[in-house]
Amino acid sequence: MVLAFMFASLLPWVHNKPGFYLVLGSSNVDEALRGYLTKYDCSSADINPIGSISKQDLRTFLRWAATHLGYASLAEIEAAPPTAELEPIRSDYSQLDEVDMGMTYEELSVYGRLRKIFRCGPISMFKNLCYRWGAKLTPQEVADKVKHFFKYYSINRHKMTVLTPSYHAESYSPEDNRFDLRQFLYNARWPYQFRKIDDLVRELDGDRVHLGESSELDKLGDSSQGGGGMGVVAAGSGNPNVGL
């Protein structure tokens, strides 16, 4: 990034042009939410056109553009496995983002909407996901996923304070300066919330069942399958479980 900013400053001078160039970023909402970026490095730029859009929505747009705008190369980009190319590619190995993060981009998209739009903390997110994913995951498996997400979310939340400004297209952006004002220092162990989740798992006794109290939130959450989150009624301050 240092080299990119140097070129942005020097190239106009070399070509005898006034001003300077802008450096564009390319990180997305899911990478920011998980903290899967380096502070003041790949996350730094003058503006990030896709910084407020999730990976799933970006892939949906690429598929649409490949079909309706005639850019066949976009289909190849959409189908390529996400990788930051942090390690040398070998014949039998390639570094993959989802393996490094310990979660899929599809899961991150769900976490991001529940956290931002519906104001879910660890406990309410666990309840909602037990209802949504109960047919394929046990409550313990759901608990492990929720804990894993919130552990890394809280560890890396400080990175959102210096996130590159982006085109604000959705309501699930984690950007701390304008659209998601909240604390950025957390106890990453979440002692009360994780203990409460463990209590709920024991109550469910490993059965693949859903939690009925999450049904209303889940109906709202179905909008995440349609792409945009704008205009969705979120769980407001009148809900005593907000943030838990």
PDB file of C-alpha atoms in Angstrom:
ATOM      1  CA  MET A   1       0.000   0.000   0.000  1.00  0.00           C
ATOM      2  CA  VAL A   2       2.914   2.339   0.650  1.00  0.00           C
ATOM      3  CA  LEU A   3       4.044   1.715  -2.916  1.00  0.00           C
ATOM      4  CA  ALA A   4       0.525   2.322  -4.230  1.00  0.00           C
ATOM      5  CA  PHE A   5       0.277   5.684  -2.456  1.00  0.00           C
ATOM      6  CA  MET A   6       3.743   6.635  -3.722  1.00  0.00           C
ATOM      7  CA  PHE A   7       2.706   5.910  -7.315  1.00  0.00           C
ATOM      8  CA  ALA A   8      -0.534   7.845  -6.803  1.00  0.00           C
ATOM      9  CA  SER A   9       1.527  10.870  -5.804  1.00  0.00           C
ATOM     10  CA  LEU A  10       4.334  10.558  -8.344  1.00  0.00           C
ATOM     11  CA  LEU A  11       2.618   9.424 -11.558  1.00  0.00           C
ATOM     12  CA  PRO A  12       0.833  12.755 -12.190  1.00  0.00           C
ATOM     13  CA  TRP A  13       4.129  14.550 -11.630  1.00  0.00           C
ATOM     14  CA  VAL A  14       5.942  12.221 -14.064  1.00  0.00           C
ATOM     15  CA  HIS A  15       3.314  12.935 -16.729  1.00  0.00           C
ATOM     16  CA  ASN A  16       3.266  16.633 -15.942  1.00  0.00           C
ATOM     17  CA  LYS A  17      -0.317  16.591 -14.721  1.00  0.00           C
ATOM     18  CA  PRO A  18      -1.760  18.513 -11.768  1.00  0.00           C
ATOM     19  CA  GLY A  19      -3.108  16.865  -8.621  1.00  0.00           C
ATOM     20  CA  PHE A  20      -2.721  13.239  -7.627  1.00  0.00           C
ATOM     21  CA  TYR A  21      -4.434   9.912  -8.123  1.00  0.00           C
ATOM     22  CA  LEU A  22      -6.741   8.164  -5.672  1.00  0.00           C
ATOM     23  CA  VAL A  23      -5.890   4.717  -4.319  1.00  0.00           C
ATOM     24  CA  LEU A  24      -8.856   2.341  -4.388  1.00  0.00           C
ATOM     25  CA  GLY A  25      -9.412  -0.392  -1.797  1.00  0.00           C
ATOM     26  CA  SER A  26     -10.966  -3.798  -2.422  1.00  0.00           C
ATOM     27  CA  SER A  27     -11.883  -5.270   0.978  1.00  0.00           C
ATOM     28  CA  ASN A  28     -15.530  -6.139   1.592  1.00  0.00           C
ATOM     29  CA  VAL A  29     -17.896  -6.081   4.574  1.00  0.00           C
ATOM     30  CA  ASP A  30     -17.293  -9.703   5.567  1.00  0.00           C
ATOM     31  CA  GLU A  31     -13.521  -9.290   5.730  1.00  0.00           C
ATOM     32  CA  ALA A  32     -13.966  -6.160   7.834  1.00  0.00           C
ATOM     33  CA  LEU A  33     -16.503  -7.824  10.129  1.00  0.00           C
ATOM     34  CA  ARG A  34     -14.212 -10.790  10.748  1.00  0.00           C
ATOM     35  CA  GLY A  35     -11.133  -8.561  10.913  1.00  0.00           C
ATOM     36  CA  TYR A  36      -9.539 -10.530   8.081  1.00  0.00           C
ATOM     37  CA  LEU A  37      -7.385  -7.633   6.949  1.00  0.00           C
ATOM     38  CA  THR A  38      -4.263  -5.806   8.071  1.00  0.00           C
ATOM     39  CA  LYS A  39      -4.687  -2.446   9.758  1.00  0.00           C
ATOM     40  CA  TYR A  40      -3.052   0.379   7.751  1.00  0.00           C
ATOM     41  CA  ASP A  41      -2.123  -2.059   4.989  1.00  0.00           C
ATOM     42  CA  CYS A  42      -4.573  -3.809   2.649  1.00  0.00           C
ATOM     43  CA  SER A  43      -7.473  -2.063   4.404  1.00  0.00           C
ATOM     44  CA  SER A  44      -6.021   1.389   3.720  1.00  0.00           C
ATOM     45  CA  ALA A  45      -6.958   3.428   0.674  1.00  0.00           C
ATOM     46  CA  ASP A  46      -8.536   6.737  -0.278  1.00  0.00           C
ATOM     47  CA  ILE A  47     -11.904   5.151  -1.077  1.00  0.00           C
ATOM     48  CA  ASN A  48     -13.258   1.604  -1.252  1.00  0.00           C
ATOM     49  CA  PRO A  49     -16.089   1.182  -3.798  1.00  0.00           C
ATOM     50  CA  ILE A  50     -17.168  -2.231  -2.418  1.00  0.00           C
ATOM     51  CA  GLY A  51     -16.350  -1.673   1.247  1.00  0.00           C
ATOM     52  CA  SER A  52     -19.960  -1.706   2.460  1.00  0.00           C
ATOM     53  CA  ILE A  53     -21.116  -4.767   0.478  1.00  0.00           C
ATOM     54  CA  SER A  54     -20.915  -8.391   1.588  1.00  0.00           C
ATOM     55  CA  LYS A  55     -19.105 -11.071  -0.383  1.00  0.00           C
ATOM     56  CA  GLN A  56     -22.368 -12.888  -1.107  1.00  0.00           C
ATOM     57  CA  ASP A  57     -23.993  -9.763  -2.547  1.00  0.00           C
ATOM     58  CA  LEU A  58     -20.879  -9.039  -4.611  1.00  0.00           C
ATOM     59  CA  ARG A  59     -20.953 -12.554  -6.038  1.00  0.00           C
ATOM     60  CA  THR A  60     -24.636 -12.153  -6.872  1.00  0.00           C
ATOM     61  CA  PHE A  61     -23.857  -8.931  -8.742  1.00  0.00           C
ATOM     62  CA  LEU A  62     -20.970 -10.566 -10.640  1.00  0.00           C
ATOM     63  CA  ARG A  63     -23.242 -13.389 -11.798  1.00  0.00           C
ATOM     64  CA  TRP A  64     -25.868 -10.875 -12.878  1.00  0.00           C
ATOM     65  CA  ALA A  65     -23.335  -8.705 -14.726  1.00  0.00           C
ATOM     66  CA  ALA A  66     -21.796 -11.715 -16.472  1.00  0.00           C
ATOM     67  CA  THR A  67     -25.221 -12.710 -17.783  1.00  0.00           C
ATOM     68  CA  HIS A  68     -26.893  -9.365 -18.485  1.00  0.00           C
ATOM     69  CA  LEU A  69     -23.946  -7.111 -19.339  1.00  0.00           C
ATOM     70  CA  GLY A  70     -21.983  -9.611 -21.380  1.00  0.00           C
ATOM     71  CA  TYR A  71     -18.780  -9.668 -19.313  1.00  0.00           C
ATOM     72  CA  ALA A  72     -18.018 -13.393 -19.309  1.00  0.00           C
ATOM     73  CA  SER A  73     -14.798 -12.872 -17.354  1.00  0.00           C
ATOM     74  CA  LEU A  74     -16.867 -11.827 -14.321  1.00  0.00           C
ATOM     75  CA  ALA A  75     -18.288 -15.349 -14.121  1.00  0.00           C
ATOM     76  CA  GLU A  76     -14.746 -16.698 -13.841  1.00  0.00           C
ATOM     77  CA  ILE A  77     -13.972 -14.232 -11.060  1.00  0.00           C
ATOM     78  CA  GLU A  78     -17.142 -15.180  -9.188  1.00  0.00           C
ATOM     79  CA  ALA A  79     -16.335 -18.889  -9.436  1.00  0.00           C
ATOM     80  CA  ALA A  80     -12.727 -18.540  -8.268  1.00  0.00           C
ATOM     81  CA  PRO A  81     -12.065 -19.728  -4.679  1.00  0.00           C
ATOM     82  CA  PRO A  82     -11.490 -16.661  -2.443  1.00  0.00           C
ATOM     83  CA  THR A  83      -7.822 -16.406  -1.510  1.00  0.00           C
ATOM     84  CA  ALA A  84      -5.592 -13.616  -0.231  1.00  0.00           C
ATOM     85  CA  GLU A  85      -2.569 -15.393  -1.770  1.00  0.00           C
ATOM     86  CA  LEU A  86      -0.694 -15.052   1.504  1.00  0.00           C
ATOM     87  CA  GLU A  87       1.218 -18.278   0.923  1.00  0.00           C
ATOM     88  CA  PRO A  88       2.991 -19.683  -2.156  1.00  0.00           C
ATOM     89  CA  ILE A  89       0.670 -21.747  -4.353  1.00  0.00           C
ATOM     90  CA  ARG A  90       1.786 -25.346  -4.758  1.00  0.00           C
ATOM     91  CA  SER A  91       0.484 -28.148  -6.928  1.00  0.00           C
ATOM     92  CA  ASP A  92      -1.236 -29.770  -3.946  1.00  0.00           C
ATOM     93  CA  TYR A  93      -2.063 -26.715  -1.846  1.00  0.00           C
ATOM     94  CA  SER A  94      -3.601 -23.257  -2.172  1.00  0.00           C
ATOM     95  CA  GLN A  95      -4.333 -20.879   0.693  1.00  0.00           C
ATOM     96  CA  LEU A  96      -8.089 -20.266   1.067  1.00  0.00           C
ATOM     97  CA  ASP A  97      -9.743 -17.419   2.976  1.00  0.00           C
ATOM     98  CA  GLU A  98     -12.581 -19.499   4.425  1.00  0.00           C
ATOM     99  CA  VAL A  99     -10.163 -22.093   5.812  1.00  0.00           C
ATOM    100  CA  ASP A 100      -8.030 -19.395   7.444  1.00  0.00           C
ATOM    101  CA  MET A 101     -11.046 -17.604   8.915  1.00  0.00           C
ATOM    102  CA  GLY A 102     -12.712 -20.764  10.216  1.00  0.00           C
ATOM    103  CA  MET A 103     -16.059 -19.753   8.714  1.00  0.00           C
ATOM    104  CA  THR A 104     -17.604 -19.376   5.282  1.00  0.00           C
ATOM    105  CA  TYR A 105     -18.544 -16.121   3.593  1.00  0.00           C
ATOM    106  CA  GLU A 106     -22.128 -17.347   3.528  1.00  0.00           C
ATOM    107  CA  GLU A 107     -22.047 -17.688   7.321  1.00  0.00           C
ATOM    108  CA  LEU A 108     -20.406 -14.281   7.686  1.00  0.00           C
ATOM    109  CA  SER A 109     -23.173 -12.709   5.638  1.00  0.00           C
ATOM    110  CA  VAL A 110     -25.753 -14.119   8.047  1.00  0.00           C
ATOM    111  CA  TYR A 111     -23.750 -13.064  11.117  1.00  0.00           C
ATOM    112  CA  GLY A 112     -23.346  -9.542   9.757  1.00  0.00           C
ATOM    113  CA  ARG A 113     -27.050  -8.989   9.152  1.00  0.00           C
ATOM    114  CA  LEU A 114     -28.062 -10.394  12.521  1.00  0.00           C
ATOM    115  CA  ARG A 115     -25.431  -8.330  14.336  1.00  0.00           C
ATOM    116  CA  LYS A 116     -26.067  -5.005  12.611  1.00  0.00           C
ATOM    117  CA  ILE A 117     -29.621  -4.937  11.279  1.00  0.00           C
ATOM    118  CA  PHE A 118     -31.240  -6.976  14.061  1.00  0.00           C
ATOM    119  CA  ARG A 119     -28.900  -5.855  16.883  1.00  0.00           C
ATOM    120  CA  CYS A 120     -28.049  -9.408  17.934  1.00  0.00           C
ATOM    121  CA  GLY A 121     -25.395 -10.185  20.499  1.00  0.00           C
ATOM    122  CA  PRO A 122     -24.035 -13.695  21.141  1.00  0.00           C
ATOM    123  CA  ILE A 123     -27.094 -15.025  23.008  1.00  0.00           C
ATOM    124  CA  SER A 124     -29.818 -13.731  20.682  1.00  0.00           C
ATOM    125  CA  MET A 125     -27.760 -14.736  17.633  1.00  0.00           C
ATOM    126  CA  PHE A 126     -27.368 -18.249  19.042  1.00  0.00           C
ATOM    127  CA  LYS A 127     -31.128 -18.530  19.588  1.00  0.00           C
ATOM    128  CA  ASN A 128     -31.898 -17.274  16.100  1.00  0.00           C
ATOM    129  CA  LEU A 129     -29.392 -19.581  14.414  1.00  0.00           C
ATOM    130  CA  CYS A 130     -30.629 -22.602  16.369  1.00  0.00           C
ATOM    131  CA  TYR A 131     -33.998 -21.895  14.773  1.00  0.00           C
ATOM    132  CA  ARG A 132     -32.556 -21.258  11.295  1.00  0.00           C
ATOM    133  CA  TRP A 133     -29.913 -24.004  11.224  1.00  0.00           C
ATOM    134  CA  GLY A 134     -31.519 -26.523  13.580  1.00  0.00           C
ATOM    135  CA  ALA A 135     -32.304 -28.952  10.753  1.00  0.00           C
ATOM    136  CA  LYS A 136     -28.625 -29.463   9.912  1.00  0.00           C
ATOM    137  CA  LEU A 137     -26.652 -28.492  13.039  1.00  0.00           C
ATOM    138  CA  THR A 138     -26.907 -29.410  16.711  1.00  0.00           C
ATOM    139  CA  PRO A 139     -27.148 -26.586  19.282  1.00  0.00           C
ATOM    140  CA  GLN A 140     -23.544 -27.324  20.302  1.00  0.00           C
ATOM    141  CA  GLU A 141     -22.356 -26.877  16.726  1.00  0.00           C
ATOM    142  CA  VAL A 142     -24.287 -23.614  16.448  1.00  0.00           C
ATOM    143  CA  ALA A 143     -22.806 -22.466  19.777  1.00  0.00           C
ATOM    144  CA  ASP A 144     -19.271 -23.195  18.560  1.00  0.00           C
ATOM    145  CA  LYS A 145     -19.841 -21.159  15.394  1.00  0.00           C
ATOM    146  CA  VAL A 146     -21.344 -18.190  17.260  1.00  0.00           C
ATOM    147  CA  LYS A 147     -18.534 -18.170  19.834  1.00  0.00           C
ATOM    148  CA  HIS A 148     -15.893 -18.395  17.113  1.00  0.00           C
ATOM    149  CA  PHE A 149     -17.406 -15.459  15.250  1.00  0.00           C
ATOM    150  CA  PHE A 150     -17.770 -13.180  18.278  1.00  0.00           C
ATOM    151  CA  LYS A 151     -14.276 -14.017  19.511  1.00  0.00           C
ATOM    152  CA  TYR A 152     -12.660 -12.716  16.336  1.00  0.00           C
ATOM    153  CA  TYR A 153     -15.195  -9.945  15.839  1.00  0.00           C
ATOM    154  CA  SER A 154     -14.336  -8.513  19.270  1.00  0.00           C
ATOM    155  CA  ILE A 155     -10.570  -8.984  18.853  1.00  0.00           C
ATOM    156  CA  ASN A 156     -10.567  -7.107  15.540  1.00  0.00           C
ATOM    157  CA  ARG A 157     -13.291  -4.511  16.116  1.00  0.00           C
ATOM    158  CA  HIS A 158     -10.654  -1.780  16.640  1.00  0.00           C
ATOM    159  CA  LYS A 159      -9.791  -2.019  12.933  1.00  0.00           C
ATOM    160  CA  MET A 160     -13.171  -0.506  12.068  1.00  0.00           C
ATOM    161  CA  THR A 161     -12.134   2.860  13.529  1.00  0.00           C
ATOM    162  CA  VAL A 162      -9.745   3.445  10.604  1.00  0.00           C
ATOM    163  CA  LEU A 163     -11.672   1.684   7.846  1.00  0.00           C
ATOM    164  CA  THR A 164     -11.425   3.282   4.410  1.00  0.00           C
ATOM    165  CA  PRO A 165     -14.538   5.326   3.452  1.00  0.00           C
ATOM    166  CA  SER A 166     -16.747   3.373   1.080  1.00  0.00           C
ATOM    167  CA  TYR A 167     -19.899   3.692  -0.988  1.00  0.00           C
ATOM    168  CA  HIS A 168     -22.686   3.174   1.548  1.00  0.00           C
ATOM    169  CA  ALA A 169     -25.023   0.765  -0.232  1.00  0.00           C
ATOM    170  CA  GLU A 170     -26.375  -1.460   2.559  1.00  0.00           C
ATOM    171  CA  SER A 171     -27.453  -1.202   6.181  1.00  0.00           C
ATOM    172  CA  TYR A 172     -25.154  -3.966   7.473  1.00  0.00           C
ATOM    173  CA  SER A 173     -21.874  -2.041   7.224  1.00  0.00           C
ATOM    174  CA  PRO A 174     -19.597  -2.403  10.307  1.00  0.00           C
ATOM    175  CA  GLU A 175     -17.844   0.918   9.570  1.00  0.00           C
ATOM    176  CA  ASP A 176     -17.312   2.649  12.917  1.00  0.00           C
ATOM    177  CA  ASN A 177     -17.021   6.298  11.920  1.00  0.00           C
ATOM    178  CA  ARG A 178     -20.488   6.844  10.419  1.00  0.00           C
ATOM    179  CA  PHE A 179     -22.752   3.799  10.160  1.00  0.00           C
ATOM    180  CA  ASP A 180     -22.043   1.445  13.068  1.00  0.00           C
ATOM    181  CA  LEU A 181     -21.216   3.526  16.122  1.00  0.00           C
ATOM    182  CA  ARG A 182     -20.443   1.249  19.056  1.00  0.00           C
ATOM    183  CA  GLN A 183     -17.575   0.336  21.357  1.00  0.00           C
ATOM    184  CA  PHE A 184     -14.436  -1.031  19.757  1.00  0.00           C
ATOM    185  CA  LEU A 185     -12.787  -2.566  22.826  1.00  0.00           C
ATOM    186  CA  TYR A 186     -14.396  -5.799  24.054  1.00  0.00           C
ATOM    187  CA  ASN A 187     -13.681  -8.592  26.459  1.00  0.00           C
ATOM    188  CA  ALA A 188     -13.065 -11.244  23.784  1.00  0.00           C
ATOM    189  CA  ARG A 189     -13.930 -14.024  26.240  1.00  0.00           C
ATOM    190  CA  TRP A 190     -17.567 -12.816  26.562  1.00  0.00           C
ATOM    191  CA  PRO A 191     -17.847 -14.572  29.958  1.00  0.00           C
ATOM    192  CA  TYR A 192     -21.535 -13.947  30.690  1.00  0.00           C
ATOM    193  CA  GLN A 193     -22.807 -14.425  27.149  1.00  0.00           C
ATOM    194  CA  PHE A 194     -20.808 -17.594  26.429  1.00  0.00           C
ATOM    195  CA  ARG A 195     -21.757 -19.082  29.800  1.00  0.00           C
ATOM    196  CA  LYS A 196     -25.421 -18.390  29.058  1.00  0.00           C
ATOM    197  CA  ILE A 197     -25.059 -20.057  25.652  1.00  0.00           C
ATOM    198  CA  ASP A 198     -23.547 -23.128  27.350  1.00  0.00           C
ATOM    199  CA  ASP A 199     -26.544 -23.222  29.701  1.00  0.00           C
ATOM    200  CA  LEU A 200     -28.934 -23.121  26.739  1.00  0.00           C
ATOM    201  CA  VAL A 201     -27.026 -25.911  24.984  1.00  0.00           C
ATOM    202  CA  ARG A 202     -27.346 -28.104  28.079  1.00  0.00           C
ATOM    203  CA  GLU A 203     -31.067 -27.360  28.245  1.00  0.00           C
ATOM    204  CA  LEU A 204     -31.479 -28.447  24.654  1.00  0.00           C
ATOM    205  CA  ASP A 205     -29.438 -31.590  25.444  1.00  0.00           C
ATOM    206  CA  GLY A 206     -28.018 -31.868  21.923  1.00  0.00           C
ATOM    207  CA  ASP A 207     -31.397 -32.288  20.223  1.00  0.00           C
ATOM    208  CA  ARG A 208     -31.887 -30.742  16.775  1.00  0.00           C
ATOM    209  CA  VAL A 209     -34.687 -28.448  17.822  1.00  0.00           C
ATOM    210  CA  HIS A 210     -35.449 -24.758  17.357  1.00  0.00           C
ATOM    211  CA  LEU A 211     -36.048 -22.024  19.893  1.00  0.00           C
ATOM    212  CA  GLY A 212     -39.562 -20.679  19.462  1.00  0.00           C
ATOM    213  CA  GLU A 213     -38.792 -17.235  20.850  1.00  0.00           C
ATOM    214  CA  SER A 214     -36.541 -16.530  17.855  1.00  0.00           C
ATOM    215  CA  SER A 215     -39.239 -17.143  15.267  1.00  0.00           C
ATOM    216  CA  GLU A 216     -40.247 -13.503  14.841  1.00  0.00           C
ATOM    217  CA  LEU A 217     -36.650 -12.418  14.355  1.00  0.00           C
ATOM    218  CA  ASP A 218     -36.101 -15.241  11.894  1.00  0.00           C
ATOM    219  CA  LYS A 219     -38.997 -14.074   9.744  1.00  0.00           C
ATOM    220  CA  LEU A 220     -37.322 -10.688   9.520  1.00  0.00           C
ATOM    221  CA  GLY A 221     -33.968 -12.345   8.896  1.00  0.00           C
ATOM    222  CA  ASP A 222     -35.297 -14.092   5.795  1.00  0.00           C
ATOM    223  CA  SER A 223     -34.846 -10.779   3.971  1.00  0.00           C
ATOM    224  CA  SER A 224     -31.105 -11.455   3.998  1.00  0.00           C
ATOM    225  CA  GLN A 225     -31.659 -14.084   1.318  1.00  0.00           C
ATOM    226  CA  GLY A 226     -32.934 -11.389  -0.999  1.00  0.00           C
ATOM    227  CA  GLY A 227     -29.798  -9.263  -0.926  1.00  0.00           C
ATOM    228  CA  GLY A 228     -30.576  -5.786   0.429  1.00  0.00           C
ATOM    229  CA  GLY A 229     -31.077  -4.989   4.062  1.00  0.00           C
ATOM    230  CA  MET A 230     -32.288  -1.428   3.702  1.00  0.00           C
ATOM    231  CA  GLY A 231     -35.645  -0.570   5.185  1.00  0.00           C
ATOM    232  CA  VAL A 232     -35.866  -3.669   7.387  1.00  0.00           C
ATOM    233  CA  VAL A 233     -37.300  -3.074  10.839  1.00  0.00           C
ATOM    234  CA  ALA A 234     -34.600  -3.954  13.371  1.00  0.00           C
ATOM    235  CA  ALA A 235     -34.969  -5.091  16.959  1.00  0.00           C
ATOM    236  CA  GLY A 236     -34.937  -1.745  18.726  1.00  0.00           C
ATOM    237  CA  SER A 237     -34.238  -0.522  22.219  1.00  0.00           C
ATOM    238  CA  GLY A 238     -37.608  -1.826  23.380  1.00  0.00           C
ATOM    239  CA  ASN A 239     -36.277  -5.370  23.113  1.00  0.00           C
ATOM    240  CA  PRO A 240     -34.603  -6.308  26.438  1.00  0.00           C
ATOM    241  CA  ASN A 241     -32.439  -8.875  24.654  1.00  0.00           C
ATOM    242  CA  VAL A 242     -30.791  -6.380  22.296  1.00  0.00           C
ATOM    243  CA  GLY A 243     -27.026  -6.742  22.469  1.00  0.00           C
ATOM    244  CA  LEU A 244     -27.099 -10.058  24.342  1.00  0.00           C
TER     245      LEU A 244
END
